[in-house]
Amino acid sequence: MSEAVSTDLDAVVVGAGFSGLYMLHRLRDTLGMSALVIETADDVGGTWYWNRYPGARCDSESYFYSFSDRLSEDLLEEWTWTERFAGQPEILRYLQTVAERFDLRRDIRFGTTVTAASWDEDAGRWQVDTDAGDRLTARFLITAVGCLSTTNLPEFPGRDSFRGPTFHTGLWPHEGVDFTGQRVAVIGTGATGVQLIPEVAEQAAHVTVFQRTPNYDIAGGNHPVTPEFDRRIKDEYRAIWARTRDTAFGFPYDVAERTALSVPEDERREIFEEAWAQGGFRLGTTFNDLLLDADANETAAEFLRSKIRERVDDPEVAEMLAPKDHPFFTKRPPLENGYYETYNRENVTLVDARRTPIEEITPTGVRTADGEYEVDAIVYATGFDAMTGTLFRLNITGRDGLGLADKWAGGPRTYLGIASRGFPNLFMLTGPQSPSVLSNMVVSIEQHVDWVADCLRHLREQGVEQIEPVAEAEDGWVAHHDEVTDATLLPRANSWWVGANIPGKHRSLYPYVGGVGVYRGICDDVAAKGYEGFALSGAGATAAV
Ligand code: NA7
């Protein structure tokens, strides 16, 4: 924690990950505004600062999980990714490079956490308090807190009685952990567990994995980037970015224009095999109805189950790993590199924590209905209170003392997933009801930051002091969001996308599934119409729609 400051600014930004860094650059260097970023960590990186567990890797390909030419053409040319899917240390180095290159750190207050943010109606400003005793005021409050930054540590009875070390993957020690010779319990088999388990199994004496829900893990197909590939990508970057901005998920490839059941079974299998061989999320783009039609979805689900059965030696273990209780892609499918083969090792045991749930953590291990598993260390790969967890921890209070958490007790209510009525001059980058985690995050981050920057420029040019969604626009967006959601299979699974992993959390789809290209079109249209759906007020305001 550093010395307390009291400052009046154009904008306070919360968070110094991808979105906070790019937002600061646009505010300060493009718009010439005064801005300060508040960041809990002692350096930049956000998600990539905290998630240092063994095997931590991005599931989007590195060449498009990076800032586009909108930030810097030179950086695109100079930076070379070493792997198809970059590991955490490399992404962190990339973000540190961005911070250095644009001299961003001087306007970031590290080691400081926002404790409250309140709208001061009389002053027309946000008042932001921090745990360092700062009292900042700013016209605009911009949250750049990421979607997966508040960890979920389940309240198992006896959890704190365990005598050995415990770790959460999202708060991994910087110095690393040596599991050599240890018996390790890993709880959780989401995208994180699937990356971590093979790495820990290489080192530990024994790993016991507690799996509550098996996932449809897809082959990652990670490999080093060749100089030829790197050159080709750099030569094609303009076209690549153009495509990412237009497709459904922000990846530079389209969803095929055919339904799964419109092709004969053997041909369908070939299509799945080909996508499987390419690795990554391409499997989800093979047919255009996998997320819409249960029968179509089942063809992909069964293909993935067959892959598990091919790779896992023990048929009983293979059946435990094969998901049957939810459609494919209704929970985020992890990408795996050798995950299933890990269960062929002598030193790995899989426990079905659905059939025999974890009853308690004891001083010496994990107890299920079947008995106690004695271990030396416990790794919680149990995920996050996604999308709203961190926003609520900011204790945001808007007009008339309205708390954001109170307003959203029955689920998020936003306009475009970026603003909420009752909270003037607040922008939430990759907020709930925007594409965010249902897309290539960096493409969605850039789109949000650019949209906010353009909006702030417009407000300045028009002499507008306050911007806030009107009720009809917000109601309309929530209704549209729900309609798009209900047309898909996504509500059918107990995923963190619907908040099902957090006891008591309102159940609704948190990210927007209408598509990155469609969403961008809607946002651009709103801007082109003078920020339709927002009330603009203050000296010189010209529109209130
Ligand atoms: P996830 O995907 O939320 O996975 C958490 C895992 O922990 C998942 O297998 C959960 O089972 C399991 N879990 C959570 N609570 C419990 C309890 N109480 N008992 C047993 N098992 C439990 O988090 P990740 O960190 O893996 O990934 C988050 C995102 O990061 C990922 O989707 C990517 O977008 C990047 P469940 O499935 O809920 O039955």
CSV table of N, CA and C in Angstrom, one decimal, residues 280-398:
chain,number,residue,atom,x,y,z
A,280,GLY,N,-8.3,-26.8,-30.6
A,280,GLY,CA,-8.9,-25.6,-30.2
A,280,GLY,C,-10.4,-25.6,-30.4
A,281,PHE,N,-11.0,-24.4,-30.3
A,281,PHE,CA,-12.4,-24.3,-30.4
A,281,PHE,C,-13.1,-24.5,-31.7
A,282,ARG,N,-12.3,-24.8,-32.7
A,282,ARG,CA,-12.8,-25.0,-34.1
A,282,ARG,C,-13.9,-26.0,-34.1
A,283,LEU,N,-13.8,-27.0,-33.2
A,283,LEU,CA,-14.8,-28.1,-33.1
A,283,LEU,C,-16.2,-27.5,-32.9
A,284,GLY,N,-16.3,-26.4,-32.2
A,284,GLY,CA,-17.6,-25.7,-31.9
A,284,GLY,C,-18.1,-25.0,-33.1
A,285,THR,N,-17.3,-24.8,-34.2
A,285,THR,CA,-17.8,-24.0,-35.3
A,285,THR,C,-18.1,-24.9,-36.5
A,286,THR,N,-18.1,-26.3,-36.3
A,286,THR,CA,-18.2,-27.2,-37.4
A,286,THR,C,-19.7,-27.2,-38.0
A,287,PHE,N,-20.6,-26.9,-37.2
A,287,PHE,CA,-22.0,-26.8,-37.6
A,287,PHE,C,-22.7,-25.6,-36.9
A,288,ASN,N,-23.7,-25.1,-37.6
A,288,ASN,CA,-24.3,-23.8,-37.0
A,288,ASN,C,-25.4,-24.0,-36.0
A,289,ASP,N,-25.7,-25.3,-35.7
A,289,ASP,CA,-26.9,-25.5,-34.8
A,289,ASP,C,-26.4,-26.3,-33.5
A,290,LEU,N,-25.1,-26.4,-33.3
A,290,LEU,CA,-24.7,-27.2,-32.1
A,290,LEU,C,-25.2,-26.5,-30.8
A,291,LEU,N,-25.3,-25.2,-30.8
A,291,LEU,CA,-25.7,-24.6,-29.5
A,291,LEU,C,-27.3,-24.4,-29.5
A,292,LEU,N,-27.9,-24.8,-30.6
A,292,LEU,CA,-29.3,-24.4,-30.7
A,292,LEU,C,-30.2,-25.7,-30.7
A,293,ASP,N,-29.7,-26.8,-31.1
A,293,ASP,CA,-30.6,-28.0,-31.3
A,293,ASP,C,-29.9,-29.2,-30.5
A,294,ALA,N,-30.7,-29.7,-29.7
A,294,ALA,CA,-30.2,-30.8,-28.8
A,294,ALA,C,-29.7,-32.0,-29.6
A,295,ASP,N,-30.4,-32.4,-30.6
A,295,ASP,CA,-30.0,-33.6,-31.4
A,295,ASP,C,-28.7,-33.3,-32.1
A,296,ALA,N,-28.6,-32.1,-32.7
A,296,ALA,CA,-27.4,-31.7,-33.4
A,296,ALA,C,-26.2,-31.7,-32.3
A,297,ASN,N,-26.5,-31.2,-31.2
A,297,ASN,CA,-25.5,-31.1,-30.1
A,297,ASN,C,-25.0,-32.5,-29.7
A,298,GLU,N,-25.9,-33.4,-29.6
A,298,GLU,CA,-25.6,-34.7,-29.2
A,298,GLU,C,-24.6,-35.4,-30.1
A,299,THR,N,-24.6,-35.1,-31.4
A,299,THR,CA,-23.6,-35.7,-32.3
A,299,THR,C,-22.2,-35.3,-31.9
A,300,ALA,N,-22.0,-34.0,-31.6
A,300,ALA,CA,-20.7,-33.5,-31.1
A,300,ALA,C,-20.3,-34.1,-29.8
A,301,ALA,N,-21.4,-34.2,-28.9
A,301,ALA,CA,-21.1,-34.7,-27.6
A,301,ALA,C,-20.7,-36.2,-27.6
A,302,GLU,N,-21.3,-37.0,-28.5
A,302,GLU,CA,-21.0,-38.4,-28.6
A,302,GLU,C,-19.6,-38.5,-29.2
A,303,PHE,N,-19.3,-37.7,-30.2
A,303,PHE,CA,-17.9,-37.7,-30.8
A,303,PHE,C,-16.9,-37.5,-29.7
A,304,LEU,N,-17.1,-36.5,-28.8
A,304,LEU,CA,-16.1,-36.2,-27.8
A,304,LEU,C,-16.1,-37.4,-26.7
A,305,ARG,N,-17.2,-38.0,-26.5
A,305,ARG,CA,-17.2,-39.1,-25.5
A,305,ARG,C,-16.4,-40.3,-26.1
A,306,SER,N,-16.5,-40.5,-27.5
A,306,SER,CA,-15.8,-41.6,-28.1
A,306,SER,C,-14.3,-41.3,-28.0
A,307,LYS,N,-13.9,-40.0,-28.1
A,307,LYS,CA,-12.4,-39.7,-28.0
A,307,LYS,C,-11.9,-40.0,-26.6
A,308,ILE,N,-12.8,-39.8,-25.6
A,308,ILE,CA,-12.3,-40.1,-24.2
A,308,ILE,C,-12.2,-41.6,-24.1
A,309,ARG,N,-13.1,-42.4,-24.6
A,309,ARG,CA,-13.1,-43.8,-24.5
A,309,ARG,C,-11.9,-44.4,-25.2
A,310,GLU,N,-11.5,-43.8,-26.3
A,310,GLU,CA,-10.3,-44.2,-27.0
A,310,GLU,C,-9.0,-44.0,-26.2
A,311,ARG,N,-9.0,-43.0,-25.4
A,311,ARG,CA,-7.7,-42.6,-24.8
A,311,ARG,C,-7.5,-43.1,-23.4
A,312,VAL,N,-8.6,-43.4,-22.7
A,312,VAL,CA,-8.5,-43.8,-21.3
A,312,VAL,C,-8.5,-45.3,-21.2
A,313,ASP,N,-7.5,-45.9,-20.6
A,313,ASP,CA,-7.4,-47.4,-20.6
A,313,ASP,C,-8.5,-48.1,-19.8
A,314,ASP,N,-8.8,-47.5,-18.7
A,314,ASP,CA,-9.7,-48.2,-17.8
A,314,ASP,C,-11.2,-47.8,-18.2
A,315,PRO,N,-12.0,-48.7,-18.7
A,315,PRO,CA,-13.3,-48.3,-19.2
A,315,PRO,C,-14.2,-47.6,-18.1
A,316,GLU,N,-14.0,-48.0,-16.8
A,316,GLU,CA,-14.8,-47.4,-15.8
A,316,GLU,C,-14.4,-46.0,-15.6
A,317,VAL,N,-13.1,-45.7,-15.6
A,317,VAL,CA,-12.6,-44.3,-15.5
A,317,VAL,C,-13.1,-43.5,-16.7
A,318,ALA,N,-13.0,-44.1,-17.9
A,318,ALA,CA,-13.4,-43.4,-19.1
A,318,ALA,C,-14.9,-43.0,-19.0
A,319,GLU,N,-15.8,-43.9,-18.4
A,319,GLU,CA,-17.2,-43.5,-18.3
A,319,GLU,C,-17.4,-42.4,-17.3
A,320,MET,N,-16.5,-42.4,-16.2
A,320,MET,CA,-16.6,-41.3,-15.2
A,320,MET,C,-16.2,-40.0,-15.9
A,321,LEU,N,-15.3,-40.1,-16.8
A,321,LEU,CA,-14.8,-38.8,-17.4
A,321,LEU,C,-15.8,-38.3,-18.6
A,322,ALA,N,-16.7,-39.2,-19.0
A,322,ALA,CA,-17.5,-38.9,-20.2
A,322,ALA,C,-18.8,-38.2,-19.7
A,323,PRO,N,-19.0,-36.9,-20.1
A,323,PRO,CA,-20.1,-36.2,-19.6
A,323,PRO,C,-21.4,-36.7,-20.3
A,324,LYS,N,-22.4,-36.8,-19.5
A,324,LYS,CA,-23.7,-37.2,-20.0
A,324,LYS,C,-24.9,-36.3,-19.5
A,325,ASP,N,-24.6,-35.4,-18.6
A,325,ASP,CA,-25.7,-34.7,-18.0
A,325,ASP,C,-25.9,-33.3,-18.5
A,326,HIS,N,-25.2,-32.9,-19.5
A,326,HIS,CA,-25.4,-31.6,-20.1
A,326,HIS,C,-24.9,-31.6,-21.6
A,327,PRO,N,-25.5,-30.7,-22.4
A,327,PRO,CA,-25.0,-30.7,-23.8
A,327,PRO,C,-23.6,-30.1,-23.9
A,328,PHE,N,-23.0,-30.5,-25.0
A,328,PHE,CA,-21.6,-29.9,-25.3
A,328,PHE,C,-21.7,-28.4,-25.4
A,329,PHE,N,-20.7,-27.8,-24.9
A,329,PHE,CA,-20.5,-26.3,-24.9
A,329,PHE,C,-21.5,-25.5,-24.1
A,330,THR,N,-22.3,-26.2,-23.3
A,330,THR,CA,-23.2,-25.4,-22.4
A,330,THR,C,-22.4,-25.2,-21.1
A,331,LYS,N,-21.3,-25.9,-20.8
A,331,LYS,CA,-20.3,-25.4,-19.9
A,331,LYS,C,-19.1,-25.1,-20.7
A,332,ARG,N,-18.3,-24.3,-20.3
A,332,ARG,CA,-17.1,-23.9,-21.1
A,332,ARG,C,-16.2,-25.1,-21.3
A,333,PRO,N,-16.0,-25.6,-22.5
A,333,PRO,CA,-15.2,-26.8,-22.7
A,333,PRO,C,-13.7,-26.4,-22.5
A,334,PRO,N,-13.0,-27.1,-21.6
A,334,PRO,CA,-11.6,-26.9,-21.5
A,334,PRO,C,-10.9,-27.4,-22.7
A,335,LEU,N,-9.7,-26.7,-23.0
A,335,LEU,CA,-8.8,-27.3,-24.0
A,335,LEU,C,-7.8,-28.1,-23.2
A,336,GLU,N,-7.5,-29.3,-23.7
A,336,GLU,CA,-6.5,-30.2,-23.0
A,336,GLU,C,-5.4,-30.6,-23.9
A,337,ASN,N,-4.3,-30.8,-23.2
A,337,ASN,CA,-3.1,-31.3,-23.8
A,337,ASN,C,-2.6,-32.5,-23.0
A,338,GLY,N,-3.0,-33.7,-23.3
A,338,GLY,CA,-2.6,-34.9,-22.6
A,338,GLY,C,-3.4,-35.1,-21.3
A,339,TYR,N,-4.5,-34.4,-21.1
A,339,TYR,CA,-5.3,-34.5,-19.9
A,339,TYR,C,-5.8,-36.0,-19.7
A,340,TYR,N,-6.4,-36.5,-20.7
A,340,TYR,CA,-7.1,-37.8,-20.5
A,340,TYR,C,-6.0,-38.9,-20.2
A,341,GLU,N,-4.9,-38.8,-20.9
A,341,GLU,CA,-3.9,-39.8,-20.7
A,341,GLU,C,-3.3,-39.8,-19.3
A,342,THR,N,-3.5,-38.7,-18.6
A,342,THR,CA,-3.1,-38.6,-17.2
A,342,THR,C,-3.7,-39.7,-16.3
A,343,TYR,N,-5.0,-40.0,-16.7
A,343,TYR,CA,-5.7,-41.1,-15.9
A,343,TYR,C,-5.2,-42.5,-16.2
A,344,ASN,N,-4.3,-42.6,-17.1
A,344,ASN,CA,-3.6,-43.9,-17.4
A,344,ASN,C,-2.4,-44.1,-16.5
A,345,ARG,N,-2.1,-43.1,-15.8
A,345,ARG,CA,-0.9,-43.1,-14.9
A,345,ARG,C,-1.2,-43.9,-13.6
A,346,GLU,N,-0.2,-44.5,-13.0
A,346,GLU,CA,-0.4,-45.3,-11.8
A,346,GLU,C,-0.6,-44.3,-10.6
A,347,ASN,N,-0.1,-43.1,-10.7
A,347,ASN,CA,-0.2,-42.2,-9.5
A,347,ASN,C,-1.3,-41.2,-9.6
A,348,VAL,N,-2.4,-41.5,-10.4
A,348,VAL,CA,-3.5,-40.6,-10.5
A,348,VAL,C,-4.8,-41.4,-10.2
A,349,THR,N,-5.6,-40.9,-9.3
A,349,THR,CA,-6.9,-41.5,-9.0
A,349,THR,C,-8.0,-40.5,-9.2
A,350,LEU,N,-9.1,-40.9,-9.9
A,350,LEU,CA,-10.2,-40.1,-10.1
A,350,LEU,C,-11.3,-40.5,-9.1
A,351,VAL,N,-11.9,-39.4,-8.4
A,351,VAL,CA,-13.0,-39.7,-7.5
A,351,VAL,C,-14.2,-39.0,-8.1
A,352,ASP,N,-15.3,-39.7,-8.1
A,352,ASP,CA,-16.6,-39.2,-8.6
A,352,ASP,C,-17.3,-38.4,-7.5
A,353,ALA,N,-17.0,-37.1,-7.5
A,353,ALA,CA,-17.6,-36.3,-6.4
A,353,ALA,C,-19.0,-35.9,-6.6
A,354,ARG,N,-19.6,-36.5,-7.7
A,354,ARG,CA,-21.1,-36.4,-7.8
A,354,ARG,C,-21.7,-37.5,-7.1
A,355,ARG,N,-21.2,-38.8,-7.3
A,355,ARG,CA,-21.7,-40.0,-6.7
A,355,ARG,C,-21.4,-40.0,-5.2
A,356,THR,N,-20.2,-39.6,-4.9
A,356,THR,CA,-19.8,-39.5,-3.5
A,356,THR,C,-19.3,-38.1,-3.2
A,357,PRO,N,-20.2,-37.2,-2.9
A,357,PRO,CA,-19.8,-35.8,-2.7
A,357,PRO,C,-18.8,-35.6,-1.6
A,358,ILE,N,-18.0,-34.5,-1.7
A,358,ILE,CA,-17.1,-34.2,-0.6
A,358,ILE,C,-17.9,-33.8,0.6
A,359,GLU,N,-17.7,-34.5,1.7
A,359,GLU,CA,-18.5,-34.3,2.9
A,359,GLU,C,-17.8,-33.3,3.9
A,360,GLU,N,-16.5,-33.4,3.9
A,360,GLU,CA,-15.7,-32.5,4.8
A,360,GLU,C,-14.2,-32.6,4.4
A,361,ILE,N,-13.6,-31.5,4.8
A,361,ILE,CA,-12.1,-31.5,4.8
A,361,ILE,C,-11.7,-31.8,6.2
A,362,THR,N,-10.8,-32.7,6.3
A,362,THR,CA,-10.3,-33.1,7.7
A,362,THR,C,-8.9,-32.6,7.9
A,363,PRO,N,-8.3,-32.7,9.1
A,363,PRO,CA,-7.0,-32.2,9.3
A,363,PRO,C,-6.0,-32.9,8.3
A,364,THR,N,-6.3,-34.1,7.9
A,364,THR,CA,-5.4,-34.9,7.1
A,364,THR,C,-5.8,-35.2,5.6
A,365,GLY,N,-7.0,-34.7,5.3
A,365,GLY,CA,-7.4,-35.0,3.9
A,365,GLY,C,-8.8,-34.6,3.5
A,366,VAL,N,-9.3,-35.3,2.6
A,366,VAL,CA,-10.7,-35.0,2.1
A,366,VAL,C,-11.6,-36.2,2.3
A,367,ARG,N,-12.7,-36.0,2.9
A,367,ARG,CA,-13.6,-37.1,3.2
A,367,ARG,C,-14.8,-37.1,2.3
A,368,THR,N,-15.1,-38.2,1.7
A,368,THR,CA,-16.4,-38.3,0.9
A,368,THR,C,-17.2,-39.4,1.6
A,369,ALA,N,-18.3,-39.7,1.0
A,369,ALA,CA,-19.2,-40.8,1.6
A,369,ALA,C,-18.4,-42.1,1.5
A,370,ASP,N,-17.4,-42.3,0.6
A,370,ASP,CA,-16.7,-43.5,0.5
A,370,ASP,C,-15.5,-43.7,1.5
A,371,GLY,N,-15.2,-42.6,2.2
A,371,GLY,CA,-14.1,-42.6,3.1
A,371,GLY,C,-13.1,-41.5,3.0
A,372,GLU,N,-12.0,-41.5,3.7
A,372,GLU,CA,-11.1,-40.4,3.7
A,372,GLU,C,-9.9,-40.6,2.7
A,373,TYR,N,-9.6,-39.6,2.0
A,373,TYR,CA,-8.4,-39.6,1.1
A,373,TYR,C,-7.3,-38.8,1.8
A,374,GLU,N,-6.3,-39.4,2.3
A,374,GLU,CA,-5.3,-38.7,3.1
A,374,GLU,C,-4.3,-38.0,2.1
A,375,VAL,N,-4.1,-36.7,2.2
A,375,VAL,CA,-3.2,-36.0,1.3
A,375,VAL,C,-2.3,-35.1,2.1
A,376,ASP,N,-1.2,-34.6,1.4
A,376,ASP,CA,-0.3,-33.6,2.0
A,376,ASP,C,-0.7,-32.2,1.6
A,377,ALA,N,-1.4,-32.0,0.5
A,377,ALA,CA,-1.7,-30.7,0.1
A,377,ALA,C,-3.0,-30.7,-0.7
A,378,ILE,N,-3.7,-29.6,-0.7
A,378,ILE,CA,-5.0,-29.5,-1.4
A,378,ILE,C,-4.9,-28.3,-2.4
A,379,VAL,N,-5.3,-28.6,-3.6
A,379,VAL,CA,-5.4,-27.6,-4.6
A,379,VAL,C,-6.9,-27.4,-5.0
A,380,TYR,N,-7.3,-26.2,-4.7
A,380,TYR,CA,-8.7,-25.8,-5.1
A,380,TYR,C,-8.7,-25.2,-6.5
A,381,ALA,N,-9.2,-26.0,-7.5
A,381,ALA,CA,-9.3,-25.5,-8.9
A,381,ALA,C,-10.8,-25.2,-9.1
A,382,THR,N,-11.4,-24.5,-8.1
A,382,THR,CA,-12.9,-24.4,-8.0
A,382,THR,C,-13.4,-23.1,-8.6
A,383,GLY,N,-12.6,-22.4,-9.4
A,383,GLY,CA,-13.2,-21.3,-10.2
A,383,GLY,C,-13.5,-20.0,-9.5
A,384,PHE,N,-14.4,-19.3,-10.0
A,384,PHE,CA,-14.6,-17.9,-9.7
A,384,PHE,C,-16.1,-17.5,-9.5
A,385,ASP,N,-16.3,-16.4,-8.7
A,385,ASP,CA,-17.6,-15.8,-8.7
A,385,ASP,C,-17.5,-14.8,-9.9
A,386,ALA,N,-17.9,-15.4,-11.1
A,386,ALA,CA,-17.6,-14.7,-12.3
A,386,ALA,C,-18.5,-13.5,-12.6
A,387,MET,N,-18.0,-12.6,-13.3
A,387,MET,CA,-18.7,-11.4,-14.0
A,387,MET,C,-19.2,-10.4,-13.0
A,388,THR,N,-19.9,-10.8,-11.9
A,388,THR,CA,-20.4,-9.8,-11.0
A,388,THR,C,-19.6,-9.8,-9.6
A,389,GLY,N,-18.9,-10.9,-9.3
A,389,GLY,CA,-18.3,-11.0,-8.0
A,389,GLY,C,-17.4,-9.8,-7.7
A,390,THR,N,-16.5,-9.4,-8.6
A,390,THR,CA,-15.6,-8.3,-8.3
A,390,THR,C,-16.4,-7.0,-8.4
A,391,LEU,N,-17.3,-6.9,-9.4
A,391,LEU,CA,-18.1,-5.6,-9.5
A,391,LEU,C,-18.8,-5.3,-8.1
A,392,PHE,N,-19.3,-6.3,-7.5
A,392,PHE,CA,-20.0,-6.1,-6.3
A,392,PHE,C,-19.1,-5.7,-5.1
A,393,ARG,N,-17.9,-6.3,-5.2
A,393,ARG,CA,-16.9,-6.0,-4.1
A,393,ARG,C,-16.4,-4.5,-4.2
A,394,LEU,N,-16.7,-3.9,-5.3
A,394,LEU,CA,-16.3,-2.4,-5.4
A,394,LEU,C,-17.3,-1.6,-4.6
A,395,ASN,N,-18.4,-2.2,-4.1
A,395,ASN,CA,-19.4,-1.4,-3.4
A,395,ASN,C,-19.8,-0.1,-4.1
A,396,ILE,N,-20.3,-0.3,-5.3
A,396,ILE,CA,-20.7,0.8,-6.1
A,396,ILE,C,-22.1,1.3,-5.7
A,397,THR,N,-22.2,2.6,-5.4
A,397,THR,CA,-23.5,3.1,-5.0
A,397,THR,C,-23.8,4.3,-6.0
A,398,GLY,N,-25.0,4.2,-6.7
A,398,GLY,CA,-25.3,5.2,-7.7
A,398,GLY,C,-26.3,6.3,-7.1
